[in-house]
Short mmCIF file of C-alpha atoms in Angstrom, two decimals:
data_model
loop_
_atom_site.label_atom_id
_atom_site.label_comp_id
_atom_site.label_asym_id
_atom_site.label_seq_id
_atom_site.Cartn_x
_atom_site.Cartn_y
_atom_site.Cartn_z
CA UNK A 225 -32.95 -14.95 5.65
CA UNK A 226 -35.76 -17.26 4.62
CA UNK A 227 -35.99 -16.08 1.01
CA UNK A 228 -32.28 -16.44 0.27
CA UNK A 229 -31.66 -18.56 -2.83
CA UNK A 230 -29.51 -21.58 -1.90
CA UNK A 231 -27.53 -23.35 -4.61
CA UNK A 232 -25.37 -26.47 -4.52
CA UNK A 233 -21.94 -25.67 -5.93
CA UNK A 234 -21.85 -28.81 -8.06
CA UNK A 235 -24.98 -27.69 -9.92
CA UNK A 236 -23.46 -24.36 -11.00
CA UNK A 237 -19.79 -25.29 -11.44
CA UNK A 238 -20.22 -28.39 -13.62
CA UNK A 239 -21.86 -28.88 -16.98
CA UNK A 240 -22.06 -27.08 -20.33
CA UNK A 241 -23.96 -24.05 -18.97
CA UNK A 242 -21.71 -23.42 -15.96
CA UNK A 243 -21.09 -20.76 -14.80
CA UNK A 244 -23.68 -18.87 -16.87
CA UNK A 245 -26.36 -20.80 -15.01
CA UNK A 246 -25.13 -19.23 -11.79
CA UNK A 247 -25.45 -15.70 -13.18
CA UNK A 248 -28.99 -16.41 -14.35
CA UNK A 249 -30.00 -17.94 -11.03
CA UNK A 250 -28.51 -15.10 -9.00
CA UNK A 251 -30.02 -12.26 -11.00
CA UNK A 252 -33.41 -13.81 -11.73
CA UNK A 253 -34.50 -16.29 -9.05
CA UNK A 254 -32.24 -14.80 -6.39
CA UNK A 255 -33.07 -11.14 -7.01
CA UNK A 256 -29.37 -10.36 -6.78
CA UNK A 257 -28.28 -12.58 -3.90
CA UNK A 258 -27.55 -16.27 -3.40
CA UNK A 259 -25.80 -18.70 -1.07
CA UNK A 260 -23.64 -21.38 -2.71
CA UNK A 261 -22.85 -24.49 -0.67
CA UNK A 262 -19.68 -26.45 -1.44
CA UNK A 263 -19.71 -30.14 -0.54
CA UNK A 264 -16.07 -30.22 0.55
CA UNK A 265 -15.87 -27.85 3.52
CA UNK A 266 -12.11 -28.25 4.00
CA UNK A 267 -10.55 -27.75 0.55
CA UNK A 268 -10.89 -23.98 0.63
CA UNK A 269 -8.29 -23.35 -2.07
CA UNK A 270 -10.26 -25.39 -4.60
CA UNK A 271 -13.56 -23.86 -3.52
CA UNK A 272 -12.16 -20.35 -3.92
CA UNK A 273 -10.88 -21.17 -7.40
CA UNK A 274 -14.29 -22.52 -8.41
CA UNK A 275 -15.92 -19.46 -6.85
CA UNK A 276 -13.84 -17.19 -9.07
CA UNK A 277 -15.27 -19.01 -12.08
CA UNK A 278 -18.77 -18.30 -10.82
CA UNK A 279 -18.01 -14.66 -10.12
CA UNK A 280 -16.49 -14.15 -13.57
CA UNK A 281 -19.92 -14.85 -15.07
CA UNK A 282 -21.15 -11.65 -13.39
CA UNK A 283 -18.35 -9.35 -14.53
CA UNK A 284 -14.61 -8.73 -14.14
CA UNK A 285 -13.27 -9.95 -10.79
CA UNK A 286 -11.25 -7.13 -9.25
CA UNK A 287 -8.05 -6.99 -7.24
CA UNK A 288 -9.06 -3.94 -5.23
CA UNK A 289 -6.11 -4.61 -2.93
CA UNK A 290 -3.52 -6.02 -5.37
CA UNK A 291 -1.26 -7.37 -2.62
CA UNK A 292 -4.12 -9.66 -1.59
CA UNK A 293 -5.01 -10.87 -5.07
CA UNK A 294 -8.69 -11.41 -5.75
CA UNK A 295 -9.52 -12.60 -2.22
CA UNK A 296 -8.91 -10.51 0.91
CA UNK A 297 -9.02 -11.88 4.45
CA UNK A 298 -11.77 -10.65 6.77
CA UNK A 299 -10.16 -11.79 9.98
CA UNK A 300 -11.01 -10.83 13.57
CA UNK A 301 -8.72 -8.68 15.70
CA UNK A 302 -9.47 -7.79 19.29
CA UNK A 303 -7.46 -4.56 18.96
CA UNK A 304 -9.54 -3.27 16.01
CA UNK A 305 -12.40 -0.80 16.26
CA UNK A 306 -15.34 -3.08 17.20
CA UNK A 307 -17.54 -1.53 14.52
CA UNK A 308 -15.11 -1.85 11.62
CA UNK A 309 -14.21 -4.69 9.23
CA UNK A 310 -11.93 -6.65 11.56
CA UNK A 311 -13.72 -5.75 14.80
CA UNK A 312 -15.77 -7.88 17.16
CA UNK A 313 -18.93 -5.76 17.40
CA UNK A 314 -21.72 -4.92 14.99
CA UNK A 315 -20.57 -3.52 11.66
CA UNK A 316 -23.54 -1.38 10.67
CA UNK A 317 -25.21 -1.64 7.28
CA UNK A 318 -23.20 -0.07 4.49
CA UNK A 319 -22.04 -0.28 0.89
CA UNK A 320 -18.30 -0.78 0.31
CA UNK A 321 -16.33 1.90 -1.54
CA UNK A 322 -19.42 4.07 -1.42
CA UNK A 323 -17.74 7.16 -2.84
CA UNK A 324 -15.94 5.53 -5.78
CA UNK A 325 -16.93 6.41 -9.33
CA UNK A 326 -16.78 2.72 -10.36
CA UNK A 327 -17.92 1.09 -7.14
CA UNK A 328 -17.98 -2.72 -7.41
CA UNK A 329 -21.37 -4.17 -8.16
CA UNK A 330 -21.04 -7.58 -6.52
CA UNK A 331 -19.45 -8.76 -3.30
CA UNK A 332 -18.66 -12.38 -2.49
CA UNK A 333 -18.05 -13.64 1.05
CA UNK A 334 -16.62 -17.13 1.46
CA UNK A 335 -16.50 -18.70 4.94
CA UNK A 336 -13.31 -20.49 5.95
CA UNK A 337 -14.24 -20.57 9.67
CA UNK A 338 -17.43 -19.59 11.42
CA UNK A 339 -17.21 -17.87 14.79
CA UNK A 340 -16.81 -20.70 17.34
CA UNK A 341 -18.51 -18.44 19.89
CA UNK A 342 -21.70 -18.49 17.80
CA UNK A 343 -21.85 -14.89 16.52
CA UNK A 344 -20.78 -12.97 13.45
CA UNK A 345 -23.80 -13.48 11.20
CA UNK A 346 -23.71 -11.59 7.91
CA UNK A 347 -26.49 -9.04 7.41
CA UNK A 348 -28.10 -7.89 4.16
CA UNK A 349 -30.72 -5.19 3.66
CA UNK A 350 -32.72 -4.59 0.50
CA UNK A 351 -32.16 -0.89 -0.14
CA UNK A 352 -34.72 -0.86 -2.95
CA UNK A 353 -37.39 -1.86 -0.46
CA UNK A 354 -36.05 0.54 2.16
CA UNK A 355 -36.12 3.45 -0.30
CA UNK A 356 -39.63 2.56 -1.46
CA UNK A 357 -40.75 2.73 2.17
CA UNK A 358 -39.84 6.43 2.24
CA UNK A 359 -42.03 9.26 1.07
CA UNK A 360 -41.48 10.65 -2.41
CA UNK A 361 -40.22 13.86 -0.82
CA UNK A 362 -37.55 11.97 1.12
CA UNK A 363 -36.43 10.09 -1.98
CA UNK A 364 -36.15 13.36 -3.89
CA UNK A 365 -33.95 14.84 -1.18
CA UNK A 366 -31.65 11.80 -1.27
CA UNK A 367 -31.27 12.16 -5.06
CA UNK A 368 -29.45 15.47 -4.65
CA UNK A 369 -25.67 15.06 -5.30
CA UNK A 370 -24.66 16.81 -2.10
CA UNK A 371 -23.11 13.97 -0.07
CA UNK A 372 -19.46 13.09 0.36
CA UNK A 373 -17.57 10.44 2.34
CA UNK A 374 -14.09 9.48 3.44
CA UNK A 375 -12.05 7.95 0.64
CA UNK A 376 -10.47 4.53 1.13
CA UNK A 377 -6.74 4.59 0.53
CA UNK A 378 -4.74 2.10 -1.53
CA UNK A 379 -7.64 0.76 -3.59
CA UNK A 380 -7.43 0.01 -7.31
CA UNK A 381 -9.80 -0.56 -10.22
CA UNK A 382 -12.76 1.26 -8.69
CA UNK A 383 -12.35 4.75 -10.13
CA UNK A 384 -11.63 7.98 -8.33
CA UNK A 385 -13.28 9.32 -5.22
CA UNK A 386 -16.33 11.44 -6.04
CA UNK A 387 -16.23 14.94 -4.59
CA UNK A 388 -19.99 14.69 -4.06
CA UNK A 389 -22.69 12.18 -4.91
CA UNK A 390 -26.36 11.31 -4.49
CA UNK A 391 -27.43 8.51 -2.18
CA UNK A 392 -30.27 7.34 -4.43
CA UNK A 393 -30.20 7.08 -8.24
CA UNK A 394 -33.03 8.59 -10.25
CA UNK A 395 -34.64 5.18 -10.78
CA UNK A 396 -34.25 2.30 -8.35
CA UNK A 397 -34.97 -0.50 -10.82
CA UNK A 398 -32.18 0.50 -13.22
CA UNK A 399 -28.67 -0.90 -12.70
CA UNK A 400 -27.14 1.99 -10.77
CA UNK A 401 -25.53 2.06 -7.33
CA UNK A 402 -27.20 3.21 -4.15
CA UNK A 403 -24.46 5.02 -2.24
CA UNK A 404 -25.42 4.27 1.35
CA UNK A 405 -23.62 3.76 4.63
CA UNK A 406 -25.23 3.97 8.07
CA UNK A 407 -21.91 5.29 9.33
CA UNK A 408 -22.58 8.58 7.53
CA UNK A 409 -25.50 9.51 9.78
CA UNK A 410 -23.61 10.72 12.90
CA UNK A 411 -21.45 12.93 10.68
CA UNK A 412 -24.48 14.42 8.95
CA UNK A 413 -26.06 15.12 12.33
CA UNK A 414 -22.95 17.10 13.25
CA UNK A 415 -23.19 19.10 10.04
CA UNK A 416 -20.42 17.21 8.25
CA UNK A 417 -20.20 15.48 4.85
CA UNK A 418 -22.94 17.56 3.25
CA UNK A 419 -22.46 20.33 0.72
CA UNK A 420 -26.10 21.46 0.64
CA UNK A 421 -27.07 24.92 1.85
CA UNK A 422 -28.00 25.20 5.50
CA UNK A 423 -31.67 25.74 4.62
CA UNK A 424 -31.86 22.13 3.30
CA UNK A 425 -29.25 20.33 5.39
CA UNK A 426 -31.57 19.48 8.26
CA UNK A 427 -34.23 18.10 5.89
CA UNK A 428 -31.70 16.02 3.97
CA UNK A 429 -30.18 14.67 7.18
CA UNK A 430 -33.63 13.74 8.49
CA UNK A 431 -34.44 11.95 5.22
CA UNK A 432 -31.17 10.01 5.41
CA UNK A 433 -31.95 9.05 9.01
CA UNK A 434 -35.27 7.63 7.89
CA UNK A 435 -33.48 5.62 5.20
CA UNK A 436 -31.16 4.19 7.88
CA UNK A 437 -34.20 3.19 9.94
CA UNK A 438 -35.89 1.61 6.93
CA UNK A 439 -32.71 -0.31 6.03
CA UNK A 440 -32.63 -1.78 9.53
CA UNK A 441 -36.27 -2.83 9.18
CA UNK A 442 -35.43 -4.71 5.99
CA UNK A 443 -32.30 -6.32 7.41
CA UNK A 444 -32.00 -10.11 7.41
CA UNK A 445 -29.08 -12.21 8.61
CA UNK A 446 -27.37 -15.46 7.71
CA UNK A 447 -24.57 -17.08 9.70
CA UNK A 448 -22.21 -18.58 7.15
CA UNK A 449 -20.73 -22.01 7.75
CA UNK A 450 -17.40 -23.26 6.44
CA UNK A 451 -17.55 -23.88 2.69
CA UNK A 452 -20.44 -21.48 2.06
CA UNK A 453 -20.28 -18.56 -0.37
CA UNK A 454 -22.62 -15.56 -0.12
CA UNK A 455 -22.84 -13.40 -3.26
CA UNK A 456 -24.93 -10.24 -3.49
CA UNK A 457 -25.48 -7.19 -5.64
CA UNK A 458 -24.27 -4.30 -3.50
CA UNK A 459 -25.85 -1.77 -5.83
CA UNK A 460 -29.08 -3.01 -4.24
CA UNK A 461 -28.16 -4.63 -0.92
CA UNK A 462 -26.33 -3.03 1.97
CA UNK A 463 -24.39 -5.46 4.13
CA UNK A 464 -22.99 -5.63 7.62
CA UNK A 465 -21.94 -7.96 10.41
CA UNK A 466 -23.71 -8.83 13.62
CA UNK A 467 -21.57 -8.92 16.79
CA UNK A 468 -19.14 -11.77 17.28
CA UNK A 469 -19.66 -14.06 20.25
CA UNK A 470 -18.23 -13.14 23.62
CA UNK A 471 -14.66 -13.75 24.80
CA UNK A 472 -12.97 -13.44 21.41
CA UNK A 473 -9.74 -12.66 23.25
CA UNK A 474 -9.75 -16.19 24.67
CA UNK A 475 -9.61 -17.61 21.14
CA UNK A 476 -6.35 -17.95 19.26
CA UNK A 477 -6.33 -15.84 16.06
CA UNK A 478 -6.29 -19.01 13.94
CA UNK A 479 -9.50 -20.15 15.67
CA UNK A 480 -11.53 -16.98 15.13
CA UNK A 481 -14.03 -16.35 12.36
CA UNK A 482 -12.40 -15.98 8.94
CA UNK A 483 -14.11 -14.93 5.73
CA UNK A 484 -12.61 -14.27 2.32
CA UNK A 485 -13.98 -11.34 0.32
CA UNK A 486 -13.93 -10.64 -3.41
CA UNK A 487 -15.31 -7.81 -5.55
CA UNK A 488 -16.83 -7.94 -9.03
CA UNK A 489 -17.18 -4.94 -11.31
CA UNK A 490 -20.38 -4.25 -13.21
CA UNK A 491 -20.66 -6.62 -16.15
CA UNK A 492 -23.33 -7.65 -18.60
CA UNK A 493 -25.89 -8.96 -16.08
CA UNK A 494 -28.75 -6.89 -14.80
#
C-alpha cells in the first residue's frame, strides 16, 4: 500500500492542534485512510486510549458491542469459519454493518500482535475507483434500492436494518456510504437477496459481479505490526483480511494475531 499516509503518533497526539491535526491529515492528505505508528509497541492500553482521542476528532466513537466497550478483539480461532472475522483464511472485501441505516463511517484497527506465521495482512480497496471503472449503465443498476443482506444481531448505535438498499449512492464524491460486500455475490447468483423483478435481476447481479472484480483490482494490503493503528473511511474503502500463515493450530491462542477494532459514526469531517 505504497500511497498509504503514515503518521507518527507523537505528531498527532501532542500539541495545541491535536487531535484536529489528525482529522485534517486523514481526510485531506490521506484521502480517508492513514497508518499511525506508536513509538511504544508494548503499552497497548495507553496507545488505545490515545487512539480514542484521535478517533473522537472524526466523530462519535461507538460501542457497537457494549459488552466490549469501544474496542473489540479480532482474535484468531481455528474452529471459526475461515472466511469470517475470527477465521484463518481470506476474509473477502466488505463493508461492516452494510445494511444498517447509520452504518459507521470510520473503522480503526490497532495491532496488538502480528501473525507470527507471517500472514494476516489487512486489505483495503478504493470503492470510488472501483465504481468509476464500471460503465455508467452498471453504476445506474447498482443505484437501485433493491438489495438486502443479513442483519447482524446484538449491535447498537448503528440504526435499524434496512429492508432494502442501493449499493452505490447517487454521487460518489458526496459523504454517503457504499453498501458493498463481496460475500453478497454468491447469494445474488442463486437468486437471493434481491427484490428486483426477474427481468432485471440477472443484469443487476452481473453488474455487482463486475464491481466485485473491480474492487479486487483496486485492493492493496498492509501487514500491521504491533503498535500500529490503521484508520479508514469505510464509506469509501472496503476492507478484508488476507489468509493467516500456515499451522495456526500449532500456536497458542495468546500467540496468534490480535487486532483491536473500533467504529466511529459520521461526524463533521468530509
